[in-house]
Short mmCIF file of C-alpha atoms and ligand atoms in Angstrom, two decimals:
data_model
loop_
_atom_site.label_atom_id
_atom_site.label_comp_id
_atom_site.label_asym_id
_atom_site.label_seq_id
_atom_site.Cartn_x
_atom_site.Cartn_y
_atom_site.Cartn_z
CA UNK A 1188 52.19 21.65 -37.88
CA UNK A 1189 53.74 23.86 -40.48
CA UNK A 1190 53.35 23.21 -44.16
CA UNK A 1191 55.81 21.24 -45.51
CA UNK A 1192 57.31 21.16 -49.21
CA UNK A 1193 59.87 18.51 -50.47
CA UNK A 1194 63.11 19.54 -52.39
CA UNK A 1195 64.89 16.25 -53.57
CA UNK A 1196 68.60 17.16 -55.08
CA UNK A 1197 68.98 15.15 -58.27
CA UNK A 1198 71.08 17.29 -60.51
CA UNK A 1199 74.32 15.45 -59.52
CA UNK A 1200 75.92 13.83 -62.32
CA UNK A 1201 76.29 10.39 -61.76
CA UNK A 1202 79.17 10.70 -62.90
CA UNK A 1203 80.22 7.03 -61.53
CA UNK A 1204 77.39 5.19 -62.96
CA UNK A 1205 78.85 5.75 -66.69
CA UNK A 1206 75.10 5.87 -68.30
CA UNK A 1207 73.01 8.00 -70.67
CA UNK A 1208 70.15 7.86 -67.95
CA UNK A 1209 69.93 10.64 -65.20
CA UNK A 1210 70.94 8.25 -61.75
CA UNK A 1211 67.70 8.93 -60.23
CA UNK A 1212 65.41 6.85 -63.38
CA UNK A 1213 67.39 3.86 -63.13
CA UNK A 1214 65.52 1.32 -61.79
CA UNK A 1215 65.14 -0.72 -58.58
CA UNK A 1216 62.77 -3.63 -58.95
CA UNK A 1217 61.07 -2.38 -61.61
CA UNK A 1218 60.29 1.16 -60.23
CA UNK A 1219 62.79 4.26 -60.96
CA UNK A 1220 64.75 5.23 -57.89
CA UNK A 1221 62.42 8.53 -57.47
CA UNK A 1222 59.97 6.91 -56.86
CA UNK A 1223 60.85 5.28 -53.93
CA UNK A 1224 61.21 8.68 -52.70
CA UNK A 1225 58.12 10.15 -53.73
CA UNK A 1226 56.53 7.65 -52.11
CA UNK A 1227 58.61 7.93 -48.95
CA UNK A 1228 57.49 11.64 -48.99
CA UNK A 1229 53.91 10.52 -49.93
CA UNK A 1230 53.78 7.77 -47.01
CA UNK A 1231 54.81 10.43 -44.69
CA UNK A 1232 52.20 13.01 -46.38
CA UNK A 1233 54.07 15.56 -48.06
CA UNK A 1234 52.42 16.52 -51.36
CA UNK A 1235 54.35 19.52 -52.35
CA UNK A 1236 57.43 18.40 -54.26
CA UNK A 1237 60.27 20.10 -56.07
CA UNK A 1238 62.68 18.26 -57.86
CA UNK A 1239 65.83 19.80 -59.26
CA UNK A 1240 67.85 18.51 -62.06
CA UNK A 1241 70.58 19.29 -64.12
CA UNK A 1242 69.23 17.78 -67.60
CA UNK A 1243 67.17 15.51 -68.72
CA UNK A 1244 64.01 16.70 -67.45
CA UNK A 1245 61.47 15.26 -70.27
CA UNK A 1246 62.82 11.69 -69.68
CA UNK A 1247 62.10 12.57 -65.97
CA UNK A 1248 58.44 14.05 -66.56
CA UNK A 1249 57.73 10.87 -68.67
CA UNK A 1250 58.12 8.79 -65.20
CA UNK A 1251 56.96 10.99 -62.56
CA UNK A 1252 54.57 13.39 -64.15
CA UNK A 1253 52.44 15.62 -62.05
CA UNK A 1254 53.69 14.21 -58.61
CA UNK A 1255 56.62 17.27 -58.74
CA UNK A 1256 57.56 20.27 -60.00
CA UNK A 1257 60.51 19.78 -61.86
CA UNK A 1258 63.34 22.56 -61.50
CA UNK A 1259 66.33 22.70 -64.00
CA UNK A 1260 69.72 24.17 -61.91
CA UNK A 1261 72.17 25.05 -65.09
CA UNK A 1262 75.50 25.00 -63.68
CA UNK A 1263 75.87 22.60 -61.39
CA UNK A 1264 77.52 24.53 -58.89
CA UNK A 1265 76.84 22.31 -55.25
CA UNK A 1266 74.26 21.33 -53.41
CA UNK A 1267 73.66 24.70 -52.06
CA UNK A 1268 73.66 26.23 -55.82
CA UNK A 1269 71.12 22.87 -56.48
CA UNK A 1270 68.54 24.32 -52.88
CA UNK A 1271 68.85 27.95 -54.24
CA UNK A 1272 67.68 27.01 -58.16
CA UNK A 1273 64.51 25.22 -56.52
CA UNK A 1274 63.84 28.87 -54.61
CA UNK A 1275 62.28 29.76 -57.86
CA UNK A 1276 59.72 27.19 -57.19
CA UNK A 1277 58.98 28.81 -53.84
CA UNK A 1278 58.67 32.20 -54.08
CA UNK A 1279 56.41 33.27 -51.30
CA UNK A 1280 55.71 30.24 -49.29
CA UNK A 1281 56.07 30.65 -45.86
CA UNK A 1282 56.14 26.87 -44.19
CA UNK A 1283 59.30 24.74 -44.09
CA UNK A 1284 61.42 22.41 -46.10
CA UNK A 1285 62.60 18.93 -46.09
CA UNK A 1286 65.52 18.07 -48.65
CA UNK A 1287 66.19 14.69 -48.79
CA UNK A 1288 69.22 13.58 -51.81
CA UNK A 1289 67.56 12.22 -55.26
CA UNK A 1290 69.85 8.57 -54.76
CA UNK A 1291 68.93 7.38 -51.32
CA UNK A 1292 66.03 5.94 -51.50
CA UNK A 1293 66.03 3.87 -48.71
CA UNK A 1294 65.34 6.61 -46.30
CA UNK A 1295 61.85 5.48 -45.63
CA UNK A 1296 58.30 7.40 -45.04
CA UNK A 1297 59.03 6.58 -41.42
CA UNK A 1298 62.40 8.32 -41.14
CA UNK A 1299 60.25 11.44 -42.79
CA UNK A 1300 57.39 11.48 -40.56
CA UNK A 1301 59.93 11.28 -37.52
CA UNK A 1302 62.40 14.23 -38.72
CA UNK A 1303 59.46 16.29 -39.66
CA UNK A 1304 57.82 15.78 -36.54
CA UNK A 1305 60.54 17.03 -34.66
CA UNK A 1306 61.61 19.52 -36.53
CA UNK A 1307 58.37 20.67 -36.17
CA UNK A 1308 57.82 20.00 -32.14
CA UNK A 1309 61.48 21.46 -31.44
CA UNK A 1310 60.71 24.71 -33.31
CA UNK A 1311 64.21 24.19 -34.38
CA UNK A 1312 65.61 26.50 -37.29
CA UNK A 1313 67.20 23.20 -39.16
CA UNK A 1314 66.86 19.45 -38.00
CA UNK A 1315 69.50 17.10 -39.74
CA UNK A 1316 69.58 13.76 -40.56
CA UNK A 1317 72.64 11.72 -38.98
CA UNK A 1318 73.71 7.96 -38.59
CA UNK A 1319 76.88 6.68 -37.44
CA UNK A 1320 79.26 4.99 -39.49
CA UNK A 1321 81.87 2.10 -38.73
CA UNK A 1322 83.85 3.84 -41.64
CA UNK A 1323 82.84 7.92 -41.85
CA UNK A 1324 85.12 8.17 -45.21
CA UNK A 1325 83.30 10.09 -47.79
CA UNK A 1326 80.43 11.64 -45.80
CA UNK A 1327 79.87 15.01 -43.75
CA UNK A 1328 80.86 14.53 -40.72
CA UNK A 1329 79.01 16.35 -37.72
CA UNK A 1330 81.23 18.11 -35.07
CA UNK A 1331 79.11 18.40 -32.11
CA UNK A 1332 80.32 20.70 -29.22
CA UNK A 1333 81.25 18.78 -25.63
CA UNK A 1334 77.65 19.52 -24.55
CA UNK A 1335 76.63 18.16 -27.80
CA UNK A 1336 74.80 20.81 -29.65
CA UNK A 1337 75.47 20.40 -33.15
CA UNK A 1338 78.09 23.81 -34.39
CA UNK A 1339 78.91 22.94 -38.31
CA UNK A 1340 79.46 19.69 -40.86
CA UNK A 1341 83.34 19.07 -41.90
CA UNK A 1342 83.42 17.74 -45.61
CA UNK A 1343 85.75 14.70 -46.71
CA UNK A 1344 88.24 17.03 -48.19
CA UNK A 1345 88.41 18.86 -44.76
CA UNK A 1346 87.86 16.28 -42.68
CA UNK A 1347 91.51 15.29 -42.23
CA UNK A 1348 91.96 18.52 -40.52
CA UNK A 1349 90.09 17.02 -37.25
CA UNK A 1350 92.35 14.67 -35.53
CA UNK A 1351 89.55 13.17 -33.87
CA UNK A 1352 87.37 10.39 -35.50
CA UNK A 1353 83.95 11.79 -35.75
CA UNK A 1354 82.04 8.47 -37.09
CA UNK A 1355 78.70 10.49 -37.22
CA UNK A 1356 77.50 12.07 -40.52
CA UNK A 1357 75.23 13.73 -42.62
CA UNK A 1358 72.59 11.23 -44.30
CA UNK A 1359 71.76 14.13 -46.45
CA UNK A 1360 67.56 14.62 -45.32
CA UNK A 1361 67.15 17.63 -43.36
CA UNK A 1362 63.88 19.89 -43.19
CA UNK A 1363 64.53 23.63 -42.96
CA UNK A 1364 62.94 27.04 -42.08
CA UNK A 1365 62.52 28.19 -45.50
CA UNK A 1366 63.53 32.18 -44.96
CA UNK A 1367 66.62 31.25 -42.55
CA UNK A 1368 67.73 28.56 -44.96
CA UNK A 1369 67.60 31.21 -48.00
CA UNK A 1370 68.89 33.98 -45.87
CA UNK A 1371 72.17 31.19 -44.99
CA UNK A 1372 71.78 30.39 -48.28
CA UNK A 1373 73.21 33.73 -49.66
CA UNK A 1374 76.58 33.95 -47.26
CA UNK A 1375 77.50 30.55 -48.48
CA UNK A 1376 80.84 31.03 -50.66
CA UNK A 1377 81.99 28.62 -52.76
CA UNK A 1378 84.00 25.93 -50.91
CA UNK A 1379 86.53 23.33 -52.11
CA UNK A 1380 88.77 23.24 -55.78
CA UNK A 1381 85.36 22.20 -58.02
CA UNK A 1382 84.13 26.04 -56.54
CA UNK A 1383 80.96 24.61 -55.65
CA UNK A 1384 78.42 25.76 -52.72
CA UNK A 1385 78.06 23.06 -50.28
CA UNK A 1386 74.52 23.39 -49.12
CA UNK A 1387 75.99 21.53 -45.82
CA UNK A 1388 77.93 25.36 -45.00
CA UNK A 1389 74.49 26.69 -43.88
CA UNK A 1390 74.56 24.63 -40.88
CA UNK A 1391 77.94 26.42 -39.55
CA UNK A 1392 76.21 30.44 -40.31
CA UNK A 1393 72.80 29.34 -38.32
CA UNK A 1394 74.55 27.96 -35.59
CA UNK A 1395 76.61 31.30 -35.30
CA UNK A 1396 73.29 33.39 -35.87
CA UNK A 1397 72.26 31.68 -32.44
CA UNK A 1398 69.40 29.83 -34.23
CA UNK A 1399 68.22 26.59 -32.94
CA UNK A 1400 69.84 23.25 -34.65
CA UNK A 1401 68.37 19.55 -33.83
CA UNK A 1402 68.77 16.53 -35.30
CA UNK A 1403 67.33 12.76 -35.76
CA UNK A 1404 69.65 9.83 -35.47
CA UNK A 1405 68.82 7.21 -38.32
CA UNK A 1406 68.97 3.77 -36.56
CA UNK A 1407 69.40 1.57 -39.43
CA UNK A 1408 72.23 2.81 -41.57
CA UNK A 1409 71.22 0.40 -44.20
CA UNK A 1410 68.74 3.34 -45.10
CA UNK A 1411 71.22 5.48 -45.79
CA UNK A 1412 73.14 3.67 -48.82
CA UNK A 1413 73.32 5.93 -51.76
CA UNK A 1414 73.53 5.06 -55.20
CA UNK A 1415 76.87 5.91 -56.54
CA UNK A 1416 77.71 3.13 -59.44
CA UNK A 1417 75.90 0.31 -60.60
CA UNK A 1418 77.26 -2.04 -57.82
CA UNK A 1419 75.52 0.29 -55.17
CA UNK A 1420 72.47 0.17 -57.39
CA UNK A 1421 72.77 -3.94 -57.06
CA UNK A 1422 73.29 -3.55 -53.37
CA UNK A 1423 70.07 -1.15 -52.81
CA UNK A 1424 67.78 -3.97 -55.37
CA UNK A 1425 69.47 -6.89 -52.83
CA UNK A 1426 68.04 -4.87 -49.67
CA UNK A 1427 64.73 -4.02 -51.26
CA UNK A 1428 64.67 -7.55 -52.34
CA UNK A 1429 65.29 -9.06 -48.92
CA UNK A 1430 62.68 -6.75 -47.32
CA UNK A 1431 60.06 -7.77 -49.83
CA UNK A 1432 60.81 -11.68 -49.37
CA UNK A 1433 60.77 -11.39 -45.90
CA UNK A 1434 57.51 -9.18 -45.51
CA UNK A 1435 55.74 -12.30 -47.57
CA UNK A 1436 57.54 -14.97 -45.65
CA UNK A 1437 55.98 -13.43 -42.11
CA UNK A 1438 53.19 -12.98 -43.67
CA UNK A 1439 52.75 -17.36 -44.63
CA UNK A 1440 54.16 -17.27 -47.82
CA UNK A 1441 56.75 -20.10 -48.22
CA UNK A 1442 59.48 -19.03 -50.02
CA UNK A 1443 62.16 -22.26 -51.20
CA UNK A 1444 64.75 -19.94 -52.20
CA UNK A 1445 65.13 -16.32 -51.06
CA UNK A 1446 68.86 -16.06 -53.19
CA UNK A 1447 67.30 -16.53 -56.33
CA UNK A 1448 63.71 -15.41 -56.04
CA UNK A 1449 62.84 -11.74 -57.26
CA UNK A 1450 59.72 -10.46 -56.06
CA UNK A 1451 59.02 -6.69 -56.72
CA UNK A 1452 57.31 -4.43 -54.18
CA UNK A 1453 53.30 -4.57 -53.56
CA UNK A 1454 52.84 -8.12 -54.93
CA UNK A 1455 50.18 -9.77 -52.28
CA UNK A 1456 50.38 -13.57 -52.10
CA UNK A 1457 47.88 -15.55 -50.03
CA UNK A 1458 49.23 -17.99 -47.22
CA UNK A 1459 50.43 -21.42 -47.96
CA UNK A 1460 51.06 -20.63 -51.18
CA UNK A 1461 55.02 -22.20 -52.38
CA UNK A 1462 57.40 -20.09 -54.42
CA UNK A 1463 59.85 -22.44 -55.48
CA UNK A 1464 63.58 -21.46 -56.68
CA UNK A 1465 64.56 -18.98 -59.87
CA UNK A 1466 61.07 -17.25 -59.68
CA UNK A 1467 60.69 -14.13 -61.07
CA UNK A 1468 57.72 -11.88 -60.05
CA UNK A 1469 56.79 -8.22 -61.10
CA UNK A 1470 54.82 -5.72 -60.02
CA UNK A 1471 50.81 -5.67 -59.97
CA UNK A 1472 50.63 -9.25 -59.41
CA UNK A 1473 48.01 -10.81 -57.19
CA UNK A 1474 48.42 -14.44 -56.10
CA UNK A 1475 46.03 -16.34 -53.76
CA UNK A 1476 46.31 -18.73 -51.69
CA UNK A 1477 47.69 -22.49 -51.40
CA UNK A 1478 49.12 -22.27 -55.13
CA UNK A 1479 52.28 -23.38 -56.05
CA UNK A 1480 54.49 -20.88 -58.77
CA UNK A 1481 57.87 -21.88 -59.86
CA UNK A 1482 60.61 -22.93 -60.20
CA UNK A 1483 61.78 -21.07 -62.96
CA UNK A 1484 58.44 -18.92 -63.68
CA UNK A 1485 57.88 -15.54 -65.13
CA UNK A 1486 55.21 -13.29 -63.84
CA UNK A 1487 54.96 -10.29 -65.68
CA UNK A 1488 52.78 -7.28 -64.64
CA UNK A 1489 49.06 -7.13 -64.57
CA UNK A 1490 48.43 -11.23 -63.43
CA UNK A 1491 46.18 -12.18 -60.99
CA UNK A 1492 45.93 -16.10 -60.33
CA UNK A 1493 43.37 -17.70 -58.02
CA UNK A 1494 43.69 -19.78 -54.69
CA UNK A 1495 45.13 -23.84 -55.24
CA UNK A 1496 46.33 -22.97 -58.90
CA UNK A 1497 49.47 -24.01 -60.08
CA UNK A 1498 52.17 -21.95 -62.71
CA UNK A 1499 55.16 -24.43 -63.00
CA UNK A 1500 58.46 -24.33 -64.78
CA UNK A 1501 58.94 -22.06 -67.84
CA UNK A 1502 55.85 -20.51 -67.52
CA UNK A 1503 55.44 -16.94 -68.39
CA UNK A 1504 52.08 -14.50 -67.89
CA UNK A 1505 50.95 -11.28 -68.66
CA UNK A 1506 48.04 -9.56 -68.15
CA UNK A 1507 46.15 -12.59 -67.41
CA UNK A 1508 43.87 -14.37 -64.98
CA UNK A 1509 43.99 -17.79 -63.56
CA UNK A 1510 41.32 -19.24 -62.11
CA UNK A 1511 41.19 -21.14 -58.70
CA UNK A 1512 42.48 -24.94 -59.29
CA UNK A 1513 43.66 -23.93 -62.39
CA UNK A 1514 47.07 -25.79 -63.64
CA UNK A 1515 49.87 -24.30 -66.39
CA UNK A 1516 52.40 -26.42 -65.29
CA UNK A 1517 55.01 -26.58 -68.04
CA UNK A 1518 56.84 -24.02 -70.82
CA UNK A 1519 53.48 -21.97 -71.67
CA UNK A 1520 53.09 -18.87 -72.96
CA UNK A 1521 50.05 -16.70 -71.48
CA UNK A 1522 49.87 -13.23 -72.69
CA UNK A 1523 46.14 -11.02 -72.30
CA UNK A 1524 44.24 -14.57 -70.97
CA UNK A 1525 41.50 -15.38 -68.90
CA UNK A 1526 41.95 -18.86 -68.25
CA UNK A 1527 38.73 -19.75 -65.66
CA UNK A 1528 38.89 -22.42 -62.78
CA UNK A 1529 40.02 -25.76 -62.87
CA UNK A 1530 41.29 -25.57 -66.41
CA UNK A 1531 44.14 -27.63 -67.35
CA UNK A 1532 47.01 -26.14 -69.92
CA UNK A 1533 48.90 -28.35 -71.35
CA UNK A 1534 52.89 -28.10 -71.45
CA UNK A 1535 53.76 -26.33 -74.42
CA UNK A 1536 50.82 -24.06 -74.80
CA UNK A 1537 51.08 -20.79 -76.43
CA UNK A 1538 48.50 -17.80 -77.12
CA UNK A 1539 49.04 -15.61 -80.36
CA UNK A 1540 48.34 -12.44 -78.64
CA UNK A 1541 50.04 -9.87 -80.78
CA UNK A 1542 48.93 -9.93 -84.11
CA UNK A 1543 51.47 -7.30 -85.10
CA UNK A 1544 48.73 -4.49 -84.35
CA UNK A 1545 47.01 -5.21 -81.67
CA UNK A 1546 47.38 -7.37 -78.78
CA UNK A 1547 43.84 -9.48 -78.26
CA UNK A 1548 42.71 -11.35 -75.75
CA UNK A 1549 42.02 -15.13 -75.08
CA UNK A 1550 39.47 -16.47 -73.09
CA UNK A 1551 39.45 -20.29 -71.40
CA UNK A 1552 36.59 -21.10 -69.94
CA UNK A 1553 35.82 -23.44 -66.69
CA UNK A 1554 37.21 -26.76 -66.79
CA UNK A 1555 38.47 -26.58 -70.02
CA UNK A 1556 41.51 -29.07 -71.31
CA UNK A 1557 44.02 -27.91 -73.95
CA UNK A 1558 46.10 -30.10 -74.96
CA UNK A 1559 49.87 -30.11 -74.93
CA UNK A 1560 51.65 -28.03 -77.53
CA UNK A 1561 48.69 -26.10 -78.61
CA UNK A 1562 48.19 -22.95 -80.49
CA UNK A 1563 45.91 -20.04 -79.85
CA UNK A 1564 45.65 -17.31 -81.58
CA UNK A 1565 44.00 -14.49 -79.67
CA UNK A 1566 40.85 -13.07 -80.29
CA UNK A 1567 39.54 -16.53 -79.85
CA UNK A 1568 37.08 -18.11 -76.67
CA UNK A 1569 37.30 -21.55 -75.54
CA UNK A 1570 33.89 -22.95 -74.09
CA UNK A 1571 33.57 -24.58 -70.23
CA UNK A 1572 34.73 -28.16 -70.44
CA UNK A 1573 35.91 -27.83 -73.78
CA UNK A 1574 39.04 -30.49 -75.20
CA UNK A 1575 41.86 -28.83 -77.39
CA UNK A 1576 43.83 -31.30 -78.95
CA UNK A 1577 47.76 -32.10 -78.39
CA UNK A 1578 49.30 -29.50 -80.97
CA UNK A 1579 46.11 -28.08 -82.20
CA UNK A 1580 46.15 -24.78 -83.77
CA UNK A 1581 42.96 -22.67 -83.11
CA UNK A 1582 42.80 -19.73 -85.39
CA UNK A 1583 41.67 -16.61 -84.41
CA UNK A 1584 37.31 -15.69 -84.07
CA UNK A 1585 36.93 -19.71 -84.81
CA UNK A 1586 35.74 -19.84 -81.10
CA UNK A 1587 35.37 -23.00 -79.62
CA UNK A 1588 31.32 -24.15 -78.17
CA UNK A 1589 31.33 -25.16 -74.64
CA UNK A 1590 32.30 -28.98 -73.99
CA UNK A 1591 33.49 -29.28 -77.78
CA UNK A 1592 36.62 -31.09 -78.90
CA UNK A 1593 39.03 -29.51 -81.82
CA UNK A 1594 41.55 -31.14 -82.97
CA UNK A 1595 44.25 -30.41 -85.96
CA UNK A 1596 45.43 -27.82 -87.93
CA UNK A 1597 43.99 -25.71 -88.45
CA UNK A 1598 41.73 -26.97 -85.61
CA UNK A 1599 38.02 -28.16 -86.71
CA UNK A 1600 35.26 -29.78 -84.29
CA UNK A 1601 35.30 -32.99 -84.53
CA UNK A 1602 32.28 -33.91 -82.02
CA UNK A 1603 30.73 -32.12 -79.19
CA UNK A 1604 31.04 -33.57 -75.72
CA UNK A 1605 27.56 -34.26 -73.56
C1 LIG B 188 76.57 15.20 -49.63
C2 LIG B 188 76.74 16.08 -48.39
C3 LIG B 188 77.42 15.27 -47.29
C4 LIG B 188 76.61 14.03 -47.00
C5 LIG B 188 76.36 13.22 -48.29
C6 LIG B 188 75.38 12.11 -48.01
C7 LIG B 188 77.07 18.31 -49.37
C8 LIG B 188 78.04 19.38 -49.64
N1 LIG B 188 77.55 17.22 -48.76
O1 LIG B 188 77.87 14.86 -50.08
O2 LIG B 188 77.52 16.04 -46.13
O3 LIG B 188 77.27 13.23 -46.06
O4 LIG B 188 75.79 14.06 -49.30
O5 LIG B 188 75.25 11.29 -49.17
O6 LIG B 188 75.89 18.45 -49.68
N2 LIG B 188 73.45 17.89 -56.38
C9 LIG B 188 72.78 18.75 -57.21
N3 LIG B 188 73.47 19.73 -57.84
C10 LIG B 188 74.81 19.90 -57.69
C11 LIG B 188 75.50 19.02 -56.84
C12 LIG B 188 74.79 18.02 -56.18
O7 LIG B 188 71.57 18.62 -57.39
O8 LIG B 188 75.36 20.82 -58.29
C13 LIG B 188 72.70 16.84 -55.69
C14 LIG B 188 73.17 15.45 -56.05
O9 LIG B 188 72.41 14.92 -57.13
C15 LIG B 188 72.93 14.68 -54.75
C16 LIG B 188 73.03 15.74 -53.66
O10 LIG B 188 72.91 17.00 -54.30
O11 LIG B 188 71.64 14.12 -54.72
C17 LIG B 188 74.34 15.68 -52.89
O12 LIG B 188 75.39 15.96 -53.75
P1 LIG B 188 76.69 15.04 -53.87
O13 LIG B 188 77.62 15.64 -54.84
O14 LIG B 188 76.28 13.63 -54.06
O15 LIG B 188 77.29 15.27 -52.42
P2 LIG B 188 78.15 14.27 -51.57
O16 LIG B 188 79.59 14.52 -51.85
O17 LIG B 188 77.64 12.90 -51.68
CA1 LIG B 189 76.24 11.49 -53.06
#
């Protein structure tokens, strides 16, 4: 197969979404809508990425980094002006191109593989992207001649022209040969009222240089939905959502209440485990199996809680460990915790973890019991088996000995357990 570099288009304005932030960095589940589609392009194992934009490209490099090469296009003069500014980027390479649109990132590493596949076993000059649409309104539509080889896309504006209804259209993905796109690229004039260069105009001048034009048909045209205001943006999170919940619900994970359950993408939950209603999960969480989270917990980033545990209502953790067997059961606070097996946290427990510096951690032991209401304030250790009690406040470095008890505040040992 031929080499393959990405260009994503993401210079558009976003006009509609009335925001500071460029469309493509708002974010979907917790994860900017770029990266979706670098990891589409990833999962289907292109490397080689270009991104264009039309400003700002430092609040972009802060998210994505070294996984692109970030191209500025000044004016923004069309798609076709957008494909032409990311030519600088590719100044002697001889393999292909796949463009795929900065705000769709539902096209999926499988949709990728598949167009880049055959582009690549129909030696085709330019293989396009299509779905077909109950309602066409707004998209490229693609006139096909009566044997059905694809001969140009119609833009909305022109559209109305064609008495016919043509209900297939452009997603937007297409890979390319790179010298016949740029060579297309050049007789493309600019098009409608806004004088912009519709990259979509190359199709029409290959077709009449003879050059071969194929195309993919995208089953699902869920995939397809673009990101236009900030009700499409709540549509794409409900579909991401839904896949997610579903994926764990195959998979043995009972969920009570898909409707008002967020769960962001890669969490792994063991089987049997419950997640009851108004749960909120985020991203690098791991959860075993049998436990029971919710309703109405908060698991923040970076958790990782052991088989049979239980996180109940008003419960919120970061960066923390649970051990197997382990219970937090009511309105706690765990921030930067390891909290080992079979403890039991009382309702009302909170760790100090920020101490306006630094955050610091907490450590529970085995089989420890704090009590309900309980303070601690983090760096601070809690032996195996030892007994916090009810709204004790343990200060921070006054560690507490395995099977201890401390009571008060601030908390003192009062007698040390057998
Ligand atoms: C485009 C296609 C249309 C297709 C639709 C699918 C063209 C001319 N039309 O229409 O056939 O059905 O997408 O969603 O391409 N962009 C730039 N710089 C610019 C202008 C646009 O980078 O100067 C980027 C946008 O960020 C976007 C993409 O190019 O990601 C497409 O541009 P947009 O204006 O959204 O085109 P549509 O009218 O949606
Ligand atoms: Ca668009």
């Amino acid at each position: 197969m031929k080499k393959m570099t990405a260009i994503i288009l993401a210079a558009g304005k976003g006009t509609r979404m009335k925001s500071d932030v460029p469309k493509v960095l708002h974010k979907i589940l917790g994860k900017s809508a770029i990266c979706y589609i670098l990891d589409s392009l990833k999962g289907a194992g292109i490397k080689d990425i270009v991104t264009v934009v039309g400003y700002g490209k430092e609040l972009l490099a802060d998210v994505v980094d070294k996984q692109t090469k970030i191209i500025i296009q000044k004016k923004l003069l069309g798609s076709g002006d957008a494909v032409k500014s990311a030519g600088k980027a590719l100044r002697g390479y001889s393999g292909d191109v796949l463009i795929i649109c900065g705000d769709t990132p539902l096209v999926g590493s499988r949709t990728l593989k598949e167009i880049a596949a055959r582009h690549a076993s129909s030696g085709a000059s330019m293989t396009i992207l299509t779905v077909k649409l109950k309602d066409p309104t707004g998209y490229g539509r693609i006139l096909r001649s009566s044997d059905g080889k694809i001969l140009k896309i119609i833009e909305e504006e022109n559209a109305r022209l064609y008495e016919e209804k043509i209900n297939e259209v452009n997603v937007g993905t297409y890979c390319f040969n790179t010298k016949d796109l740029f060579e297309a690229l050049k007789e493309v004039g600019q098009n409608n009222k806004k004088k912009e260069f519709f990259l979509t105009d190359t199709i029409e001048i290959l077709n009449k240089k003879g050059k071969k034009l194929e195309s993919v048909l995208l089953e699902n045209p869920e995939d397809m939905t673009g990101i236009n205001t900030r009700r499409d943006l709540a549509g794409v999170t409900g579909v991401l959502k839904n896949r997610i919940l579903d994926e764990l619900m195959l998979s043995g994970v009972t969920i009570e209440d898909p409707a008002s359950t967020v769960i962001y993408g890669g969490v792994r939950i063991g089987r049997d485990t419950v997640i009851c209603p108004n749960t909120v999960i985020e991203s690098d969480v791991e959860i075993g199996a049998h436990c029971r989270i919710g309703p109405f917990a908060r698991i923040r980033p970076d958790v990782k809680i052991g088989d049979g545990a239980e996180v109940g209502n008003f419960v919120e953790l970061v960066r923390t460990e649970v051990g197997s067997g382990a219970k937090i059961k009511h309105h706690t606070y765990l921030g930067d915790t390891k909290v080992g097996r079979n403890v039991n946290i009382g309702a009302g427990t909170i760790t100090a973890n920020f101490d306006g510096k630094n955050k610091n951690r907490t450590v529970i032991e085995d089989g420890a019991f704090i009590g309900i209401g309980a303070r601690l304030v983090a760096p601070v250790r809690i032996g195996r088996g030892a007994i916090i009690g009810a709204g004790a406040v343990v200060l921070k470095n006054h560690n507490v000995p395995k099977a201890a008890v401390a009571v008060g505040v601030p908390a003192r040992i009062i007698r040390k357990k057998k």
